[in-house]
Amino acid sequence: MSGITMTNLSEVNLGKLHAAVADWKKVVDDLKKLAVRAEQGMLAKSESARWTGVNSDVTRPFVKKTANEFRDAHAEASSIYQVLDDAHTELLALQKKLNTTIHKEAAELGLRVSDGGDGSVDVFYPHDRTTDDSHTEAELHTAQELADRITGIISHAREIDDSVSRALRKSHGSDGNNFGHDVYKSLDNAQEQRAEELAKKSLRLYKEGKELSTEELRELETLMKYNADDKEFATDLYRGLGQEGSLRFQAQLSLDGTAEGGVQLRLARSIQYSMGTALATAAPGLGEDQCDVAAVQRLRQPLRQSDPFPGRTGHRRVPRHCRQEPRRVRRGHPERRELLGRRDAGYRRTS
């Protein structure tokens, strides 16, 4: 798990990461040229040649395998470059946001911020003899709100750090003699694949009467919390799980953690809410054939519960093609009389 602290994020020189990104971009470009040369030159000549005897069984497969390794090396380098490039962009934005908060906003509010050393922070008013260090409830609320925002930024940076580490390990793989392992087109793609992996694992465990561990739930909660409103992440997740898988997972979350309560229950509810946000984010990119109205309505039902992230904004509405529109029945139609009869029956007095 990432050990990023407020001081780490505030003071780290991200220029070094930017330089690494530039180096990997050059590696990607060079490997692409080599892969093209290997395929159009060495491999093309090998495939068009007339092989006989031992050469047909040994040399030809070796040439093909070598050309494939160049292609796999390019794919792996491209994956590493994309993940690092996205990480640099996101961490740079978080660093600027953090420094503005702790150096500008805190100062304007008369607050000081100290690093807790474990991802937490202490936000307080400096000692003031003239006020006997007493503060109004509004002032204390302001300090707490600032602390929550700062720890949220740190938590987001930690999630990015963990996602990058995991993606790089999977891209490299465990076989040092071969290229061609997990490939990612972006950091969002790596994060989505991990979230999808955990969700599918949860569905498998549920059939056995088991649940994700608290650590796995916490990881999934963090992934969903910071990425549910990202279009690429949300669309890929919804398509990866499918309508049935999404519905089953959403229903399962309503039960997960109820036995243990406490932390697991809070994490499950948080993930459930983020799943709804992800659906609302993904829906505009899904065609009507991928957006079954009844399924969407069932999936959105848990969103009637309270938001586990008070004050969070940006909730999106599901587009019109994913909503269930009311049906109009013309006056005098038998079905209209039946519907009106049901309505009247619902209001009938009983004594």
Short mmCIF file of C-alpha atoms in Angstrom, two decimals:
data_model
loop_
_atom_site.label_atom_id
_atom_site.label_comp_id
_atom_site.label_asym_id
_atom_site.label_seq_id
_atom_site.Cartn_x
_atom_site.Cartn_y
_atom_site.Cartn_z
CA MET A 1 0.00 0.00 0.00
CA SER A 2 1.25 3.48 -0.86
CA GLY A 3 2.95 5.46 1.88
CA ILE A 4 2.49 8.92 0.34
CA THR A 5 2.13 11.67 2.93
CA MET A 6 1.19 15.33 2.67
CA THR A 7 4.85 16.34 2.71
CA ASN A 8 5.74 13.76 0.04
CA LEU A 9 3.09 14.99 -2.37
CA SER A 10 3.69 18.66 -1.64
CA GLU A 11 7.47 18.59 -2.11
CA VAL A 12 8.19 15.75 -4.55
CA ASN A 13 9.96 16.77 -7.75
CA LEU A 14 7.60 15.47 -10.42
CA GLY A 15 10.00 16.75 -13.06
CA LYS A 16 11.91 13.46 -12.65
CA LEU A 17 8.78 11.50 -13.46
CA HIS A 18 8.21 13.74 -16.47
CA ALA A 19 11.77 12.96 -17.64
CA ALA A 20 11.09 9.23 -17.23
CA VAL A 21 7.93 9.62 -19.32
CA ALA A 22 9.94 11.30 -22.08
CA ASP A 23 12.53 8.49 -21.98
CA TRP A 24 9.83 5.84 -22.28
CA LYS A 25 8.26 7.72 -25.20
CA LYS A 26 11.58 7.45 -27.04
CA VAL A 27 11.81 3.74 -26.22
CA VAL A 28 8.28 3.24 -27.58
CA ASP A 29 9.10 5.06 -30.83
CA ASP A 30 12.37 3.14 -31.31
CA LEU A 31 10.77 -0.24 -30.60
CA LYS A 32 7.95 0.53 -33.01
CA LYS A 33 10.50 1.05 -35.79
CA LEU A 34 12.28 -2.20 -34.89
CA ALA A 35 8.99 -4.11 -34.76
CA VAL A 36 8.00 -2.83 -38.21
CA ARG A 37 11.42 -3.68 -39.64
CA ALA A 38 11.30 -7.16 -38.10
CA GLU A 39 7.82 -7.84 -39.49
CA GLN A 40 8.26 -6.33 -42.93
CA GLY A 41 11.86 -7.43 -43.35
CA MET A 42 13.06 -10.50 -41.47
CA LEU A 43 9.66 -12.15 -40.97
CA ALA A 44 8.36 -11.34 -44.47
CA LYS A 45 11.44 -12.87 -46.09
CA SER A 46 11.23 -15.89 -43.81
CA GLU A 47 7.58 -16.51 -44.61
CA SER A 48 8.11 -16.18 -48.37
CA ALA A 49 11.20 -18.43 -48.43
CA ARG A 50 11.04 -22.11 -49.35
CA TRP A 51 12.22 -23.98 -46.28
CA THR A 52 13.29 -27.60 -46.29
CA GLY A 53 14.77 -30.01 -43.80
CA VAL A 54 15.95 -28.85 -40.37
CA ASN A 55 15.66 -25.17 -41.28
CA SER A 56 11.93 -25.59 -41.79
CA ASP A 57 11.48 -26.98 -38.27
CA VAL A 58 13.96 -24.78 -36.38
CA THR A 59 14.96 -21.57 -38.13
CA ARG A 60 11.56 -20.53 -39.45
CA PRO A 61 9.76 -20.78 -36.05
CA PHE A 62 12.70 -18.99 -34.40
CA VAL A 63 12.46 -16.06 -36.83
CA LYS A 64 8.71 -15.83 -36.24
CA LYS A 65 9.14 -15.93 -32.45
CA THR A 66 11.82 -13.23 -32.61
CA ALA A 67 9.59 -10.94 -34.69
CA ASN A 68 6.75 -11.49 -32.20
CA GLU A 69 9.05 -10.54 -29.32
CA PHE A 70 9.80 -7.19 -30.98
CA ARG A 71 6.05 -6.57 -31.28
CA ASP A 72 5.47 -7.63 -27.66
CA ALA A 73 8.35 -5.44 -26.47
CA HIS A 74 6.77 -2.44 -28.19
CA ALA A 75 3.37 -3.21 -26.63
CA GLU A 76 4.88 -3.51 -23.14
CA ALA A 77 6.86 -0.28 -23.49
CA SER A 78 3.78 1.52 -24.81
CA SER A 79 1.77 0.29 -21.82
CA ILE A 80 4.40 1.53 -19.36
CA TYR A 81 4.61 4.89 -21.12
CA GLN A 82 0.83 5.44 -21.12
CA VAL A 83 0.48 4.58 -17.43
CA LEU A 84 3.41 6.79 -16.36
CA ASP A 85 2.27 9.67 -18.57
CA ASP A 86 -1.24 9.63 -17.08
CA ALA A 87 0.16 9.27 -13.56
CA HIS A 88 2.38 12.33 -14.04
CA THR A 89 -0.54 14.42 -15.32
CA GLU A 90 -2.84 13.42 -12.44
CA LEU A 91 -0.22 13.71 -9.68
CA LEU A 92 0.87 17.13 -10.94
CA ALA A 93 -2.74 18.35 -10.76
CA LEU A 94 -3.14 16.93 -7.24
CA GLN A 95 0.14 18.50 -6.11
CA LYS A 96 -0.97 21.94 -7.31
CA LYS A 97 -4.35 21.49 -5.64
CA LEU A 98 -2.72 20.41 -2.37
CA ASN A 99 -0.23 23.28 -2.27
CA THR A 100 -2.96 25.81 -3.01
CA THR A 101 -5.01 24.37 -0.16
CA ILE A 102 -2.30 24.22 2.49
CA HIS A 103 -0.36 27.36 1.58
CA LYS A 104 -3.07 29.74 0.34
CA GLU A 105 -6.50 28.68 1.61
CA ALA A 106 -5.31 27.62 5.06
CA ALA A 107 -3.41 30.89 5.51
CA GLU A 108 -6.44 32.94 4.47
CA LEU A 109 -8.54 31.10 7.07
CA GLY A 110 -5.91 31.61 9.77
CA LEU A 111 -5.22 27.86 9.94
CA ARG A 112 -2.05 25.82 10.05
CA VAL A 113 -1.56 22.31 8.71
CA SER A 114 0.87 19.69 10.00
CA ASP A 115 1.65 16.30 8.49
CA GLY A 116 0.43 13.30 10.48
CA GLY A 117 2.97 11.10 8.69
CA ASP A 118 0.53 8.34 7.74
CA GLY A 119 -1.70 10.08 5.22
CA SER A 120 -3.49 12.05 7.93
CA VAL A 121 -3.10 15.74 8.77
CA ASP A 122 -3.70 18.04 11.73
CA VAL A 123 -5.44 21.33 10.95
CA PHE A 124 -5.54 23.83 13.80
CA TYR A 125 -5.68 27.48 14.75
CA PRO A 126 -2.38 28.88 16.10
CA HIS A 127 -2.21 29.61 19.82
CA ASP A 128 -3.75 33.00 20.62
CA ARG A 129 -3.64 34.29 24.19
CA THR A 130 -6.15 37.04 23.48
CA THR A 131 -8.93 34.54 22.67
CA ASP A 132 -7.90 31.89 25.19
CA ASP A 133 -7.83 29.48 22.19
CA SER A 134 -11.61 29.23 22.14
CA HIS A 135 -13.30 28.93 18.74
CA THR A 136 -16.84 28.92 17.48
CA GLU A 137 -18.51 25.82 16.13
CA ALA A 138 -18.39 27.34 12.64
CA GLU A 139 -14.62 27.85 12.92
CA LEU A 140 -14.08 24.28 14.06
CA HIS A 141 -16.26 23.04 11.19
CA THR A 142 -14.14 25.06 8.74
CA ALA A 143 -10.96 23.46 10.10
CA GLN A 144 -12.45 19.97 9.81
CA GLU A 145 -13.68 20.59 6.28
CA LEU A 146 -10.20 21.71 5.22
CA ALA A 147 -8.64 18.64 6.86
CA ASP A 148 -11.08 16.37 5.02
CA ARG A 149 -10.24 17.97 1.68
CA ILE A 150 -6.50 17.60 2.26
CA THR A 151 -6.74 13.95 3.31
CA GLY A 152 -8.96 13.34 0.27
CA ILE A 153 -6.23 14.68 -2.02
CA ILE A 154 -3.62 12.50 -0.30
CA SER A 155 -5.89 9.45 -0.53
CA HIS A 156 -6.35 10.07 -4.26
CA ALA A 157 -2.58 10.33 -4.77
CA ARG A 158 -2.11 7.06 -2.87
CA GLU A 159 -4.67 5.34 -5.08
CA ILE A 160 -2.79 6.52 -8.19
CA ASP A 161 0.54 5.35 -6.72
CA ASP A 162 -0.89 1.91 -5.92
CA SER A 163 -2.50 1.61 -9.36
CA VAL A 164 0.73 2.53 -11.15
CA SER A 165 2.80 0.06 -9.10
CA ARG A 166 0.32 -2.73 -9.81
CA ALA A 167 0.12 -1.91 -13.54
CA LEU A 168 3.91 -1.82 -13.93
CA ARG A 169 4.29 -5.19 -12.18
CA LYS A 170 1.66 -6.76 -14.43
CA SER A 171 3.11 -5.18 -17.58
CA HIS A 172 6.55 -6.56 -16.75
CA GLY A 173 5.24 -9.95 -15.67
CA SER A 174 7.14 -12.66 -13.83
CA ASP A 175 9.04 -14.01 -16.83
CA GLY A 176 12.19 -11.98 -17.39
CA ASN A 177 12.94 -13.75 -20.67
CA ASN A 178 9.71 -12.88 -22.44
CA PHE A 179 7.79 -9.71 -23.29
CA GLY A 180 4.07 -9.57 -23.77
CA HIS A 181 2.18 -9.55 -20.49
CA ASP A 182 -0.71 -7.31 -19.38
CA VAL A 183 -1.09 -4.29 -21.66
CA TYR A 184 -2.87 -1.04 -20.76
CA LYS A 185 -3.91 1.80 -23.02
CA SER A 186 -4.06 4.27 -20.09
CA LEU A 187 -3.97 4.51 -16.30
CA ASP A 188 -7.79 4.56 -16.34
CA ASN A 189 -7.69 1.27 -18.22
CA ALA A 190 -5.41 -0.27 -15.58
CA GLN A 191 -7.64 0.98 -12.76
CA GLU A 192 -10.79 -0.28 -14.48
CA GLN A 193 -9.32 -3.74 -15.01
CA ARG A 194 -8.44 -3.99 -11.32
CA ALA A 195 -11.91 -2.82 -10.25
CA GLU A 196 -13.52 -5.29 -12.65
CA GLU A 197 -11.25 -8.05 -11.34
CA LEU A 198 -12.30 -7.36 -7.73
CA ALA A 199 -15.99 -7.11 -8.64
CA LYS A 200 -15.92 -10.44 -10.48
CA LYS A 201 -14.01 -12.03 -7.60
CA SER A 202 -16.69 -10.76 -5.24
CA LEU A 203 -19.38 -12.39 -7.39
CA ARG A 204 -17.50 -15.71 -7.38
CA LEU A 205 -16.98 -15.62 -3.62
CA TYR A 206 -20.63 -14.80 -3.03
CA LYS A 207 -21.65 -18.11 -4.60
CA GLU A 208 -19.50 -19.83 -1.96
CA GLY A 209 -21.02 -17.82 0.87
CA LYS A 210 -17.88 -15.67 1.20
CA GLU A 211 -17.01 -11.99 0.74
CA LEU A 212 -14.04 -9.87 -0.25
CA SER A 213 -11.66 -9.13 2.59
CA THR A 214 -11.79 -5.73 4.25
CA GLU A 215 -8.56 -4.76 2.47
CA GLU A 216 -9.97 -5.77 -0.92
CA LEU A 217 -13.20 -3.89 -0.24
CA ARG A 218 -11.19 -0.84 0.78
CA GLU A 219 -9.14 -1.05 -2.44
CA LEU A 220 -12.27 -1.35 -4.57
CA GLU A 221 -13.96 1.48 -2.67
CA THR A 222 -10.99 3.76 -3.34
CA LEU A 223 -10.83 2.82 -7.02
CA MET A 224 -14.54 3.49 -7.47
CA LYS A 225 -14.59 6.66 -5.40
CA TYR A 226 -11.96 8.44 -7.50
CA ASN A 227 -12.79 6.99 -10.93
CA ALA A 228 -16.56 6.45 -11.10
CA ASP A 229 -17.07 9.81 -12.82
CA ASP A 230 -14.37 9.10 -15.43
CA LYS A 231 -16.02 8.20 -18.74
CA GLU A 232 -13.41 5.71 -19.95
CA PHE A 233 -13.26 3.91 -16.60
CA ALA A 234 -17.03 3.80 -16.13
CA THR A 235 -17.87 2.67 -19.66
CA ASP A 236 -15.26 -0.10 -19.68
CA LEU A 237 -16.35 -1.29 -16.22
CA TYR A 238 -20.03 -1.47 -17.17
CA ARG A 239 -19.26 -3.30 -20.41
CA GLY A 240 -16.81 -5.61 -18.66
CA LEU A 241 -19.32 -6.67 -16.01
CA GLY A 242 -22.27 -6.62 -18.40
CA GLN A 243 -25.83 -5.74 -17.42
CA GLU A 244 -26.44 -8.99 -15.57
CA GLY A 245 -23.10 -8.85 -13.74
CA SER A 246 -23.63 -5.20 -12.81
CA LEU A 247 -27.10 -5.92 -11.45
CA ARG A 248 -25.92 -8.94 -9.47
CA PHE A 249 -22.97 -7.03 -8.03
CA GLN A 250 -25.16 -4.07 -7.08
CA ALA A 251 -27.67 -6.38 -5.39
CA GLN A 252 -24.88 -8.22 -3.61
CA LEU A 253 -23.46 -4.98 -2.24
CA SER A 254 -26.76 -4.33 -0.49
CA LEU A 255 -26.07 -7.45 1.57
CA ASP A 256 -22.28 -7.39 1.89
CA GLY A 257 -21.01 -6.41 5.29
CA THR A 258 -24.42 -6.55 6.96
CA ALA A 259 -23.29 -9.40 9.20
CA GLU A 260 -20.08 -7.70 10.30
CA GLY A 261 -21.41 -4.14 10.09
CA GLY A 262 -18.98 -1.33 10.84
CA VAL A 263 -16.18 -0.80 8.30
CA GLN A 264 -17.27 -3.48 5.82
CA LEU A 265 -20.83 -2.19 5.73
CA ARG A 266 -19.66 1.40 5.15
CA LEU A 267 -17.31 0.28 2.36
CA ALA A 268 -20.04 -1.77 0.67
CA ARG A 269 -22.47 1.16 0.76
CA SER A 270 -19.82 3.50 -0.62
CA ILE A 271 -19.05 1.13 -3.51
CA GLN A 272 -22.77 0.76 -4.18
CA TYR A 273 -23.19 4.51 -4.52
CA SER A 274 -20.13 4.80 -6.79
CA MET A 275 -21.52 2.03 -9.01
CA GLY A 276 -24.56 4.22 -9.59
CA THR A 277 -22.34 7.19 -10.44
CA ALA A 278 -20.36 4.99 -12.85
CA LEU A 279 -23.56 3.92 -14.61
CA ALA A 280 -24.72 7.51 -14.99
CA THR A 281 -21.27 8.39 -16.38
CA ALA A 282 -21.13 5.43 -18.76
CA ALA A 283 -24.70 5.60 -20.06
CA PRO A 284 -24.14 8.39 -22.65
CA GLY A 285 -21.50 6.21 -24.32
CA LEU A 286 -23.71 3.12 -24.45
CA GLY A 287 -26.12 2.52 -27.30
CA GLU A 288 -29.74 1.61 -26.71
CA ASP A 289 -28.87 -2.04 -27.40
CA GLN A 290 -26.42 -1.95 -24.47
CA CYS A 291 -28.65 0.06 -22.16
CA ASP A 292 -31.67 -2.04 -21.26
CA VAL A 293 -34.21 0.29 -19.66
CA ALA A 294 -35.49 -2.14 -17.05
CA ALA A 295 -31.94 -3.11 -16.08
CA VAL A 296 -30.91 0.51 -15.68
CA GLN A 297 -33.93 1.23 -13.48
CA ARG A 298 -33.11 -1.73 -11.23
CA LEU A 299 -29.46 -0.75 -11.04
CA ARG A 300 -30.31 2.84 -10.12
CA GLN A 301 -32.80 1.88 -7.42
CA PRO A 302 -30.20 1.80 -4.57
CA LEU A 303 -29.28 5.40 -5.37
CA ARG A 304 -32.39 6.47 -3.49
CA GLN A 305 -30.30 5.87 -0.38
CA SER A 306 -28.30 8.73 1.08
CA ASP A 307 -24.98 9.70 -0.45
CA PRO A 308 -22.08 8.26 1.60
CA PHE A 309 -19.95 11.19 0.42
CA PRO A 310 -21.69 14.27 1.86
CA GLY A 311 -21.05 17.37 -0.18
CA ARG A 312 -19.82 15.51 -3.24
CA THR A 313 -21.04 17.08 -6.46
CA GLY A 314 -21.10 16.10 -10.09
CA HIS A 315 -23.81 13.42 -10.05
CA ARG A 316 -24.99 12.88 -13.60
CA ARG A 317 -28.45 12.09 -14.87
CA VAL A 318 -28.95 9.03 -17.03
CA PRO A 319 -29.66 10.10 -20.64
CA ARG A 320 -33.13 9.90 -22.15
CA HIS A 321 -32.54 6.69 -24.10
CA CYS A 322 -31.78 4.93 -20.81
CA ARG A 323 -34.84 6.20 -18.94
CA GLN A 324 -38.21 4.57 -18.74
CA GLU A 325 -40.67 7.09 -20.11
CA PRO A 326 -44.32 7.05 -18.89
CA ARG A 327 -46.71 5.36 -21.29
CA ARG A 328 -49.74 7.31 -22.51
CA VAL A 329 -53.01 5.44 -22.91
CA ARG A 330 -55.76 7.19 -24.88
CA ARG A 331 -59.09 8.06 -23.27
CA GLY A 332 -61.69 5.28 -23.58
CA HIS A 333 -59.09 2.54 -24.10
CA PRO A 334 -59.87 -0.61 -22.02
CA GLU A 335 -56.37 -0.55 -20.57
CA ARG A 336 -56.91 3.02 -19.39
CA ARG A 337 -60.08 1.99 -17.51
CA GLU A 338 -58.17 -0.87 -15.92
CA LEU A 339 -55.36 1.44 -14.79
CA LEU A 340 -57.84 3.97 -13.38
CA GLY A 341 -59.61 1.16 -11.54
CA ARG A 342 -56.33 0.15 -9.91
CA ARG A 343 -55.65 3.72 -8.93
CA ASP A 344 -59.11 4.12 -7.36
CA ALA A 345 -58.71 0.82 -5.53
CA GLY A 346 -55.48 2.10 -4.03
CA TYR A 347 -57.28 5.02 -2.41
CA ARG A 348 -60.39 3.14 -1.30
CA ARG A 349 -61.17 3.47 2.38
CA THR A 350 -61.32 0.38 4.54
CA SER A 351 -63.29 0.31 7.74
#
